[in-house]
Coordinates of C-alpha atoms in Angstrom, one line a residue:
Chain A
X1 CA -4.9 96.1 294.3
X2 CA -5.4 96.6 298.0
X3 CA -6.3 93.0 298.4
X4 CA -3.1 91.9 296.8
X5 CA -1.0 94.1 299.2
X6 CA -3.1 92.9 302.2
X7 CA -2.5 89.3 301.1
X8 CA 1.2 89.9 300.8
X9 CA 1.5 91.6 304.2
X10 CA -0.7 89.0 305.9
X11 CA 1.3 86.2 304.5
X12 CA 4.6 87.4 305.9
X13 CA 3.7 89.4 308.9
X14 CA 3.4 86.4 311.1
X15 CA 6.6 84.8 310.0
X16 CA 9.8 85.3 312.0
X17 CA 12.6 87.2 310.4
X18 CA 14.9 85.0 308.3
X19 CA 17.8 85.9 310.6
X20 CA 15.7 84.9 313.5
X21 CA 17.9 87.0 315.7
X22 CA 17.2 89.9 318.0
X23 CA 16.7 93.3 316.4
X24 CA 20.2 94.9 316.2
X25 CA 19.5 97.8 313.9
X26 CA 19.9 101.3 315.3
X27 CA 22.4 100.0 317.9
X28 CA 26.1 100.7 317.8
X29 CA 27.9 97.9 316.1
X30 CA 29.8 95.7 318.6
X31 CA 33.5 96.2 318.4
X32 CA 35.7 93.3 317.3
X33 CA 39.3 92.5 316.2
X34 CA 40.0 89.6 313.9
X35 CA 43.1 88.5 311.9
X36 CA 43.0 89.4 308.2
X37 CA 44.1 87.5 305.2
X38 CA 47.1 89.9 305.1
X39 CA 48.3 88.4 308.4
X40 CA 47.5 91.5 310.5
X41 CA 44.8 92.0 313.1
X42 CA 42.0 94.3 312.0
X43 CA 39.4 96.0 314.1
X44 CA 36.1 97.5 313.0
X45 CA 37.1 100.9 314.0
X46 CA 39.7 101.0 311.2
X47 CA 36.8 101.8 308.8
X48 CA 35.2 104.5 310.9
X49 CA 33.7 107.2 308.7
X50 CA 33.0 104.7 306.0
X51 CA 29.8 102.8 305.2
X52 CA 30.8 99.3 306.1
X53 CA 29.1 96.2 304.7
X54 CA 30.1 93.2 306.8
X55 CA 29.6 90.1 304.8
X56 CA 29.8 86.7 306.7
X57 CA 30.5 83.8 304.4
X58 CA 32.0 80.3 304.1
X59 CA 34.0 78.7 301.4
X60 CA 31.5 75.7 301.1
X61 CA 28.6 78.1 300.6
X62 CA 27.5 78.3 297.0
X63 CA 25.1 81.3 297.5
X64 CA 28.0 83.1 299.3
X65 CA 30.2 82.7 296.2
X66 CA 27.4 84.0 294.0
X67 CA 26.9 87.0 296.2
X68 CA 30.7 87.7 296.4
X69 CA 30.8 88.2 292.6
X70 CA 28.3 91.1 293.1
X71 CA 30.1 92.4 296.1
X72 CA 33.4 92.7 294.1
X73 CA 31.5 94.8 291.6
X74 CA 30.0 97.0 294.3
X75 CA 33.4 97.6 295.9
X76 CA 34.8 98.8 292.6
X77 CA 31.8 100.9 291.8
X78 CA 31.1 102.5 295.1
X79 CA 34.4 102.4 297.0
X80 CA 35.1 106.0 296.1
X81 CA 31.8 107.0 297.6
X82 CA 32.7 105.6 301.0
X83 CA 31.6 102.0 300.7
X84 CA 33.9 99.5 302.5
X85 CA 32.9 95.9 302.2
X86 CA 34.6 93.6 304.8
X87 CA 34.3 89.9 304.3
X88 CA 34.3 87.6 307.4
X89 CA 35.3 84.1 306.5
X90 CA 33.9 81.4 308.8
X91 CA 35.8 78.2 307.9
X92 CA 39.1 76.8 306.7
X93 CA 41.6 79.6 305.9
X94 CA 43.3 77.8 303.0
X95 CA 40.0 77.3 301.2
X96 CA 38.9 80.9 302.0
X97 CA 42.2 82.1 300.5
X98 CA 41.6 80.0 297.4
X99 CA 38.1 81.5 296.9
X100 CA 39.6 85.0 297.5
X101 CA 42.1 84.4 294.7
X102 CA 39.7 82.7 292.3
X103 CA 36.9 85.2 292.6
X104 CA 39.3 88.2 292.8
X105 CA 37.9 89.6 296.1
X106 CA 39.0 93.2 296.2
X107 CA 38.1 94.0 299.8
X108 CA 39.6 92.9 303.1
X109 CA 38.6 89.4 304.3
X110 CA 39.0 88.7 308.0
X111 CA 39.1 85.2 309.5
X112 CA 36.6 84.3 312.2
X113 CA 37.7 80.7 312.0
X114 CA 34.5 79.3 313.5
X115 CA 31.3 78.2 311.8
X116 CA 29.0 79.3 314.6
X117 CA 30.8 82.4 315.3
X118 CA 29.5 84.4 318.3
X119 CA 30.3 87.6 316.4
X120 CA 27.6 86.7 313.9
X121 CA 25.1 86.1 316.7
X122 CA 26.1 89.5 318.1
X123 CA 25.1 91.0 314.8
X124 CA 21.6 89.4 315.1
X125 CA 22.2 86.1 313.3
X126 CA 22.0 83.5 316.1
X127 CA 21.0 80.7 313.6
X128 CA 24.3 81.2 311.8
X129 CA 22.8 81.6 308.3
X130 CA 25.2 82.4 305.6
X131 CA 25.6 84.6 303.6
X132 CA 24.7 87.3 306.2
X133 CA 25.3 90.9 305.7
X134 CA 25.3 93.8 308.1
X135 CA 25.3 97.5 307.0
X136 CA 27.0 99.9 309.4
X137 CA 26.7 103.6 309.0
X138 CA 29.5 106.1 309.1
X139 CA 28.5 106.8 312.7
X140 CA 29.1 103.2 313.6
X141 CA 25.4 102.1 313.9
X142 CA 24.0 98.9 312.5
X143 CA 21.4 100.2 310.0
X144 CA 20.4 97.0 308.1
X145 CA 20.9 93.3 308.3
X146 CA 20.3 90.8 305.6
X147 CA 20.3 87.0 305.6
X148 CA 20.8 85.2 302.2
X149 CA 22.0 86.7 299.0
X150 CA 21.5 90.5 298.8
X151 CA 19.9 91.2 295.5
X152 CA 20.9 94.1 293.4
X153 CA 17.5 95.6 294.1
X154 CA 18.0 95.4 297.8
X155 CA 21.5 96.8 297.6
X156 CA 20.2 99.7 295.6
X157 CA 17.5 100.4 298.2
X158 CA 19.3 99.7 301.4
X159 CA 22.9 100.4 300.8
X160 CA 23.3 103.1 298.2
X161 CA 21.2 105.7 300.1
X162 CA 23.8 105.7 302.8
X163 CA 26.6 106.5 300.4
X164 CA 25.5 110.1 299.8
Chain B
X1 CA 51.7 78.5 269.1
X2 CA 52.4 74.8 269.3
X3 CA 50.0 72.4 267.7
X4 CA 50.1 68.7 268.3
X5 CA 47.9 65.7 267.9
X6 CA 48.1 63.3 270.9
X7 CA 46.3 60.7 272.9
X8 CA 43.7 61.7 275.4
X9 CA 46.0 60.6 278.3
X10 CA 48.8 62.9 277.1
X11 CA 46.3 65.6 276.5
X12 CA 45.1 65.4 280.1
X13 CA 48.5 66.1 281.5
X14 CA 49.2 68.8 279.1
X15 CA 46.1 70.7 280.0
X16 CA 46.8 70.2 283.6
X17 CA 50.1 71.9 283.1
X18 CA 49.0 74.8 281.0
X19 CA 45.6 75.7 282.3
X20 CA 46.8 78.0 285.0
X21 CA 47.6 80.3 282.1
X22 CA 43.9 80.6 281.4
X23 CA 41.5 82.5 283.5
X24 CA 37.8 83.2 283.3
X25 CA 38.6 86.7 282.2
X26 CA 41.2 85.8 279.6
X27 CA 40.4 86.2 275.9
X28 CA 38.6 83.2 274.4
X29 CA 41.0 80.6 273.0
X30 CA 40.6 77.4 271.1
X31 CA 42.0 74.8 273.4
X32 CA 41.5 71.8 271.2
X33 CA 39.9 70.9 267.9
X34 CA 38.0 67.7 267.4
X35 CA 37.5 67.0 263.7
X36 CA 36.6 70.5 262.5
X37 CA 35.1 71.7 265.7
X38 CA 37.0 73.8 268.2
X39 CA 36.6 73.6 272.0
X40 CA 37.1 77.1 273.4
X41 CA 38.2 78.3 276.8
X42 CA 34.8 79.7 277.3
X43 CA 33.3 76.2 276.8
X44 CA 35.6 74.9 279.5
X45 CA 34.8 77.7 281.9
X46 CA 31.1 77.3 281.3
X47 CA 31.4 73.5 281.8
X48 CA 33.2 74.1 285.1
X49 CA 30.8 76.8 286.4
X50 CA 27.8 74.6 285.6
X51 CA 29.3 71.4 287.1
X52 CA 28.2 70.0 290.4
X53 CA 31.6 70.9 291.9
X54 CA 31.6 74.5 290.8
X55 CA 31.6 75.8 294.4
X56 CA 34.3 73.3 295.4
X57 CA 36.4 74.3 292.4
X58 CA 36.8 77.8 293.8
X59 CA 38.2 76.5 297.1
X60 CA 41.0 74.5 295.4
X61 CA 44.6 75.5 295.0
X62 CA 45.9 76.6 291.6
X63 CA 47.4 73.2 290.9
X64 CA 44.2 71.4 291.8
X65 CA 42.2 73.8 289.6
X66 CA 44.6 73.2 286.7
X67 CA 44.2 69.4 287.1
X68 CA 40.4 69.8 287.3
X69 CA 40.4 71.9 284.2
X70 CA 42.5 69.3 282.4
X71 CA 40.0 66.6 283.5
X72 CA 37.0 68.7 282.4
X73 CA 38.6 69.4 279.0
X74 CA 39.3 65.7 278.5
X75 CA 35.6 65.1 279.1
X76 CA 34.6 67.8 276.7
X77 CA 36.9 66.3 274.0
X78 CA 35.4 62.9 274.6
X79 CA 31.8 64.3 274.5
X80 CA 32.6 66.0 271.2
X81 CA 34.0 62.8 269.7
X82 CA 30.9 61.0 270.7
X83 CA 28.5 63.7 269.4
X84 CA 30.2 63.7 266.0
X85 CA 30.0 60.0 265.8
X86 CA 26.4 60.0 266.9
X87 CA 25.5 62.4 264.1
X88 CA 27.4 60.3 261.6
X89 CA 25.3 57.3 262.7
X90 CA 22.1 59.3 262.3
X91 CA 21.1 59.3 266.0
X92 CA 20.0 62.9 265.6
X93 CA 17.5 61.8 263.0
X94 CA 15.6 59.3 265.2
X95 CA 11.9 60.1 266.1
X96 CA 12.7 59.9 269.8
X97 CA 15.6 62.4 269.5
X98 CA 13.5 64.8 267.4
X99 CA 10.6 64.5 269.9
X100 CA 13.0 65.2 272.8
X101 CA 14.5 68.2 271.0
X102 CA 11.0 69.6 270.2
X103 CA 10.0 69.3 273.8
X104 CA 13.1 71.0 274.9
X105 CA 12.6 73.8 272.4
X106 CA 9.0 74.4 273.5
X107 CA 10.2 74.5 277.1
X108 CA 12.8 77.1 276.3
X109 CA 10.4 79.3 274.4
X110 CA 7.7 78.9 277.1
X111 CA 10.2 80.0 279.8
X112 CA 11.4 83.0 277.6
X113 CA 7.8 84.2 277.2
X114 CA 6.9 83.8 280.9
X115 CA 10.1 85.7 281.9
X116 CA 9.2 88.6 279.6
X117 CA 5.7 88.5 281.1
X118 CA 7.1 88.7 284.6
X119 CA 9.4 91.5 283.7
X120 CA 6.4 93.7 282.8
X121 CA 5.1 93.7 286.3
X122 CA 5.8 96.9 288.2
X123 CA 4.8 97.5 291.8
X124 CA 2.9 100.8 291.8
X125 CA 4.7 103.5 293.9
X126 CA 1.9 103.8 296.4
X127 CA 1.8 100.0 297.0
X128 CA 5.6 99.9 297.4
X129 CA 5.5 102.8 299.8
X130 CA 2.9 100.9 301.9
X131 CA 5.1 97.8 302.0
X132 CA 8.2 99.8 303.0
X133 CA 6.3 101.6 305.7
X134 CA 5.1 98.3 307.1
X135 CA 8.4 96.5 306.9
X136 CA 10.5 99.5 307.9
X137 CA 13.3 97.6 309.6
X138 CA 12.7 94.2 308.1
X139 CA 14.4 93.8 304.7
X140 CA 13.6 90.1 304.6
X141 CA 10.0 90.8 305.2
X142 CA 9.9 93.5 302.6
X143 CA 11.5 91.2 300.0
X144 CA 9.0 88.4 300.8
X145 CA 6.1 90.8 300.5
X146 CA 7.3 92.1 297.2
X147 CA 7.8 88.5 296.0
X148 CA 4.3 87.6 297.0
X149 CA 2.9 90.6 295.3
X150 CA 4.8 89.8 292.1
X151 CA 3.7 86.2 292.2
X152 CA 0.0 87.1 292.5
X153 CA 0.2 89.6 289.8
X154 CA 2.1 87.2 287.6
X155 CA -0.6 84.5 288.0
X156 CA -3.3 87.0 286.9
X157 CA -1.2 88.2 284.0
X158 CA -0.4 84.7 282.8
X159 CA -4.1 83.7 283.0
X160 CA -5.1 86.7 280.9
X161 CA -2.3 86.2 278.4
X162 CA -3.2 82.5 277.9
X163 CA -6.9 83.3 277.4
X164 CA -6.0 85.9 274.8
X165 CA -3.7 83.4 273.0
X166 CA -6.4 80.8 272.9
X167 CA -8.9 83.3 271.5
X168 CA -6.5 84.6 268.9
X169 CA -5.5 81.2 267.7
X170 CA -9.1 80.0 267.6
X171 CA -8.0 76.8 269.3
X172 CA -10.4 73.9 269.5
X173 CA -10.2 70.6 271.4
X174 CA -11.9 67.4 270.1
X175 CA -12.4 65.5 273.3
X176 CA -15.0 63.2 271.6
X177 CA -12.2 61.7 269.5
X178 CA -10.5 60.3 272.6
X179 CA -11.8 56.8 272.7
X180 CA -10.5 53.2 272.5
X181 CA -8.7 52.4 269.2
X182 CA -7.6 56.0 268.6
X183 CA -4.8 56.3 266.0
X184 CA -1.6 58.3 266.5
X185 CA -2.4 60.6 263.7
X186 CA -5.8 61.6 265.0
X187 CA -5.9 65.4 265.6
X188 CA -7.2 66.2 269.1
X189 CA -6.5 69.9 269.1
X190 CA -6.0 72.5 266.4
X191 CA -5.9 76.2 265.8
X192 CA -4.3 78.8 263.6
X193 CA -0.9 77.5 262.6
X194 CA -0.8 74.4 264.9
X195 CA -2.4 71.0 265.6
X196 CA -1.8 68.3 268.2
X197 CA -2.3 64.7 267.3
X198 CA -2.8 61.8 269.7
X199 CA 0.7 60.6 268.7
X200 CA 2.2 63.9 269.8
X201 CA 1.3 63.4 273.4
X202 CA 1.3 59.6 273.7
X203 CA 4.2 57.5 272.6
X204 CA 2.0 54.7 271.1
X205 CA 5.0 52.4 270.6
X206 CA 5.7 52.6 274.3
X207 CA 2.1 52.2 275.5
X208 CA 0.3 49.1 274.5
X209 CA -2.8 49.6 276.6
X210 CA -5.3 52.4 276.2
X211 CA -4.3 55.5 278.1
X212 CA -6.6 57.0 280.7
X213 CA -8.8 59.7 278.9
X214 CA -8.5 62.1 281.9
X215 CA -4.7 62.0 281.6
X216 CA -5.0 62.5 277.8
X217 CA -7.2 65.6 278.3
X218 CA -4.9 67.1 280.9
X219 CA -1.8 66.4 278.8
X220 CA -3.5 67.8 275.7
X221 CA -4.3 71.1 277.4
X222 CA -0.8 71.4 278.8
X223 CA 0.7 70.6 275.4
X224 CA -1.7 73.1 273.7
X225 CA -0.7 75.8 276.2
X226 CA 3.0 75.1 275.6
X227 CA 2.6 75.3 271.9
X228 CA 0.6 78.5 271.9
X229 CA 3.0 80.3 274.3
X230 CA 6.0 79.1 272.3
X231 CA 4.5 80.4 269.1
X232 CA 3.8 83.7 270.8
X233 CA 7.4 83.8 272.0
X234 CA 8.7 83.2 268.5
X235 CA 6.5 86.0 267.1
X236 CA 8.1 88.2 269.8
X237 CA 11.5 87.4 268.4
X238 CA 12.7 84.8 271.0
X239 CA 15.7 82.9 269.7
X240 CA 16.7 79.7 271.6
X241 CA 18.9 78.1 268.9
X242 CA 22.1 78.4 270.9
X243 CA 20.6 76.6 274.0
X244 CA 19.0 74.0 271.7
X245 CA 22.3 73.4 270.0
X246 CA 24.0 73.0 273.4
X247 CA 21.3 70.6 274.5
X248 CA 21.8 68.5 271.3
X249 CA 25.5 68.4 271.9
X250 CA 25.0 67.2 275.4
X251 CA 22.3 64.6 274.5
X252 CA 23.9 62.9 271.6
X253 CA 26.9 61.5 273.5
X254 CA 24.6 60.0 276.0
X255 CA 22.5 58.4 273.3
X256 CA 25.5 57.0 271.5
X257 CA 26.9 55.7 274.8
X258 CA 23.6 54.0 275.6
X259 CA 23.7 52.3 272.2
X260 CA 27.3 51.3 272.4
X261 CA 26.8 50.0 276.0
X262 CA 24.1 47.7 274.7
X263 CA 26.5 46.4 272.1
X264 CA 29.4 45.9 274.5
X265 CA 27.3 44.4 277.2
X266 CA 24.4 42.6 275.6
X267 CA 23.5 40.6 278.7
X268 CA 24.5 39.5 282.2
X269 CA 26.6 36.7 280.7
X270 CA 29.0 39.3 279.4
X271 CA 29.3 40.9 282.8
X272 CA 29.8 37.6 284.5
X273 CA 32.5 36.6 282.0
X274 CA 34.3 39.8 282.6
X275 CA 34.1 39.4 286.4
X276 CA 35.6 35.9 286.1
X277 CA 38.6 37.5 284.3
X278 CA 38.8 40.4 286.8
X279 CA 38.1 38.9 290.2
X280 CA 40.0 41.7 291.9
X281 CA 37.0 44.0 291.2
X282 CA 35.1 42.2 293.9
X283 CA 37.9 41.1 296.2
X284 CA 38.1 42.5 299.8
X285 CA 41.7 41.9 300.8
X286 CA 42.7 40.5 304.1
X287 CA 43.6 42.9 306.9
X288 CA 45.4 42.7 310.2
X289 CA 45.2 44.7 313.4
X290 CA 48.8 44.9 314.3
X291 CA 51.0 45.6 317.3
X292 CA 54.5 46.8 316.4
X293 CA 57.8 47.6 318.0
X294 CA 60.8 49.1 316.0
X295 CA 64.3 49.4 317.2
X296 CA 67.6 50.4 315.6
X297 CA 69.6 47.2 316.0
X298 CA 69.0 43.5 315.6
X299 CA 70.6 42.8 319.0
X300 CA 68.2 45.1 320.8
X301 CA 65.2 43.6 318.9
X302 CA 66.3 40.1 319.9
X303 CA 66.7 41.1 323.6
X304 CA 63.2 42.7 323.6
X305 CA 61.7 39.6 321.9
X306 CA 63.2 37.4 324.7
X307 CA 61.5 39.6 327.3
X308 CA 58.2 39.4 325.4
X309 CA 58.5 35.6 325.2
X310 CA 59.0 35.6 329.0
X311 CA 55.8 37.4 329.5
X312 CA 56.3 41.2 329.1
X313 CA 53.9 43.1 326.9
X314 CA 55.0 44.1 323.4
X315 CA 52.8 47.2 323.8
X316 CA 54.4 48.3 327.0
X317 CA 57.9 47.8 325.6
X318 CA 56.9 49.6 322.4
X319 CA 55.8 52.6 324.4
X320 CA 59.2 52.7 326.1
X321 CA 61.7 51.6 323.4
X322 CA 60.2 52.0 319.9
X323 CA 62.1 54.4 317.7
X324 CA 59.0 55.1 315.6
X325 CA 57.6 58.2 317.4
X326 CA 54.0 57.5 316.4
X327 CA 54.2 53.9 317.3
X328 CA 55.8 54.8 320.6
X329 CA 53.0 57.3 321.3
X330 CA 50.4 54.7 320.5
X331 CA 52.2 52.0 322.6
X332 CA 52.8 50.0 319.5
X333 CA 49.1 49.7 318.4
X334 CA 49.4 50.8 314.8
X335 CA 45.9 49.9 313.7
X336 CA 44.9 47.9 310.7
X337 CA 47.2 47.0 307.8
X338 CA 45.5 45.9 304.6
X339 CA 47.0 43.2 302.3
X340 CA 48.8 44.9 299.4
X341 CA 49.2 48.2 301.1
X342 CA 52.0 47.8 303.6
X343 CA 55.6 46.8 303.7
X344 CA 56.0 43.4 301.9
X345 CA 58.4 42.1 304.6
X346 CA 55.7 42.6 307.2
X347 CA 52.8 41.4 305.1
X348 CA 54.6 38.1 304.3
X349 CA 55.0 37.5 308.1
X350 CA 51.4 38.6 308.9
X351 CA 49.9 36.0 306.6
X352 CA 51.4 33.1 308.6
X353 CA 51.8 34.6 312.1
X354 CA 49.4 33.2 314.7
X355 CA 47.3 35.7 316.6
X356 CA 48.9 37.1 319.7
X357 CA 52.2 35.5 319.0
X358 CA 55.4 37.6 318.6
X359 CA 57.2 37.4 315.3
X360 CA 60.8 36.8 314.7
X361 CA 62.9 39.9 314.2
X362 CA 62.1 41.4 310.8
X363 CA 64.6 43.7 309.0
X364 CA 62.9 46.6 307.2
X365 CA 63.8 50.0 305.9
X366 CA 62.5 51.4 309.2
X367 CA 64.7 49.3 311.4
X368 CA 64.3 45.9 313.2
X369 CA 60.7 45.1 313.9
X370 CA 58.7 42.8 316.1
X371 CA 55.0 42.4 315.3
X372 CA 52.0 40.7 316.6
X373 CA 48.5 40.2 315.3
X374 CA 45.6 41.3 317.6
X375 CA 42.8 40.5 315.2
X376 CA 42.5 39.6 311.5
X377 CA 39.9 39.7 308.8
X378 CA 40.2 37.1 306.1
X379 CA 40.1 38.0 302.4
X380 CA 36.7 37.6 300.8
X381 CA 35.3 37.5 297.3
X382 CA 32.0 39.4 296.8
X383 CA 29.4 37.5 294.8
X384 CA 28.6 38.8 291.3
X385 CA 25.2 40.2 292.3
X386 CA 26.9 42.5 294.9
X387 CA 29.3 44.0 292.3
X388 CA 27.2 43.9 289.2
X389 CA 27.0 47.7 288.8
X390 CA 30.7 48.2 289.5
X391 CA 31.6 45.5 287.0
X392 CA 29.3 47.2 284.4
X393 CA 30.9 50.6 285.1
X394 CA 34.4 49.2 284.7
X395 CA 33.5 47.3 281.6
X396 CA 32.0 50.4 280.0
X397 CA 35.0 52.4 281.0
X398 CA 37.4 49.8 279.4
X399 CA 35.5 49.7 276.2
X400 CA 34.9 53.4 276.0
X401 CA 38.6 54.2 276.3
X402 CA 39.4 52.0 273.3
X403 CA 36.4 53.3 271.4
X404 CA 37.4 57.0 272.0
X405 CA 40.9 56.2 270.7
X406 CA 39.3 54.6 267.6
X407 CA 37.1 57.7 267.1
X408 CA 40.2 59.9 267.1
X409 CA 41.2 58.2 263.8
X410 CA 38.0 59.5 262.2
X411 CA 38.0 62.8 264.0
X412 CA 41.6 63.8 264.8
X413 CA 42.0 65.7 268.1
X414 CA 44.3 68.6 267.6
X415 CA 45.6 70.2 270.7
X416 CA 46.3 73.9 270.5
X417 CA 48.8 75.0 273.1
X418 CA 48.7 78.8 273.6
X419 CA 51.3 80.7 275.6
X420 CA 53.5 77.6 275.3
X421 CA 56.3 78.5 277.7
X422 CA 55.2 76.0 280.3
X423 CA 53.7 73.5 278.0
X424 CA 56.6 73.3 275.6
X425 CA 58.8 72.2 278.5
X426 CA 56.5 69.4 279.5
X427 CA 54.2 68.4 276.7
X428 CA 56.4 65.8 275.1
X429 CA 54.4 63.7 272.7

């Protein structure tokens, strides 16, 4: 058994993080203001005292759409426990709106309007990989980042414990 | 509820109109009936979500999505018509089709068994704790380590399970029977409840020469593994009949289409004959790089033409006097006009106007125009070899359309319009 664990650790310990960005966890989340789909500007501070899951996505991104279906369910299930998912769309507003309507996105979506958004780099994703998710604690600290689809298992392990 | 029978073309438009009424979450509805078989809204949603443009579909406007649904439903109706006819013609009884279905069934059962095997793997709490401690702030690293652990465990579990299945089945391989002149019915592997003959792994009709024995042995073992695992999956209660039925419904239209295509287009002569009758398929129309000046009155146009004839530039004058805002912004350089796609009054003049000469004043709906040709590309006709695939595609499309209409006489298409407020206003037969 130990050999298997050692193999698994050795295999991945030398690989760079998928996000290939600097470590941003345990730092205060950088403040930002972006226009929302509702036409109003929104800043991160609006959701202070909530556990915020920022989800960077693009309309052309198939894995993003797959993940969004899960996120919609999480927002319904865990919203009352303080979870606030905030989508950040990175491309064409019209297409983003159509995806929002078609998939029934039930959380705010903000418009970054740039594929290589510096905001995403500021959150540790300099390669611009999408989907990319950032978990921010009630105290405003980045506590977890995740590149690619966040599986239900990872959501249960990384996000739910912060919702106590 | 409004029920009508109509042609596929009308059907397309009707669906485009009413499909906004359907959503993925709506109750399942029968959208159309082909013969005795219904096409449900869940079939349509499944077809859309598994199509190559599923991601793009979600980015479309409601009207575009409705149109896409209509197009997809039309395809489903066509596929159902072809599947029904394929069955009537007995294409589902052919050896090749049965072999294909059997291979697909084995594949499904194999996957089912392996997925259940994988689901039995649990990372022991202590091991998981070690991983979490190591990848404290690296969720990606933790996920990768777990995945590697699961993969290693799965390989071991799969090896053990296969060995057990081989022992339980008392499987034996007769390698000594693999030699030149081997008959299709020769059994090369057998065990409790199964056997594999040479003809099961080699399509003797397709292969005239003797097959490499090494390849036969490898294929035989793979086939044996597939059969043993599939039998185990069935003993465990796996049921793949729904997927198998879907696969059959998708395969039969393709088989029939292949057969009909061979009838419609027996050889290149048929393709060449069609191309002779439809030369437009391979015609590249003439095009002209045009300079243009537009003004409101004939008098002004005549005055400007005189100035051009005396040496002034049409382009400079267009930048100053043209009433067409885009043309004025571009100093009269309006780019390329392709034969058949512009104003006929201009195209008629372009065909005979010498390069770099100014035209007479031309009256059009935009005003009074002067034009000049900077550069031209003459029309060309592509040789048959260059458009062969396109000709074949168009020929098949033409024949298929008529064939589908014929099939509707045998298998009537009934269109069930639900929530008919919008449809009843537009769906005129």
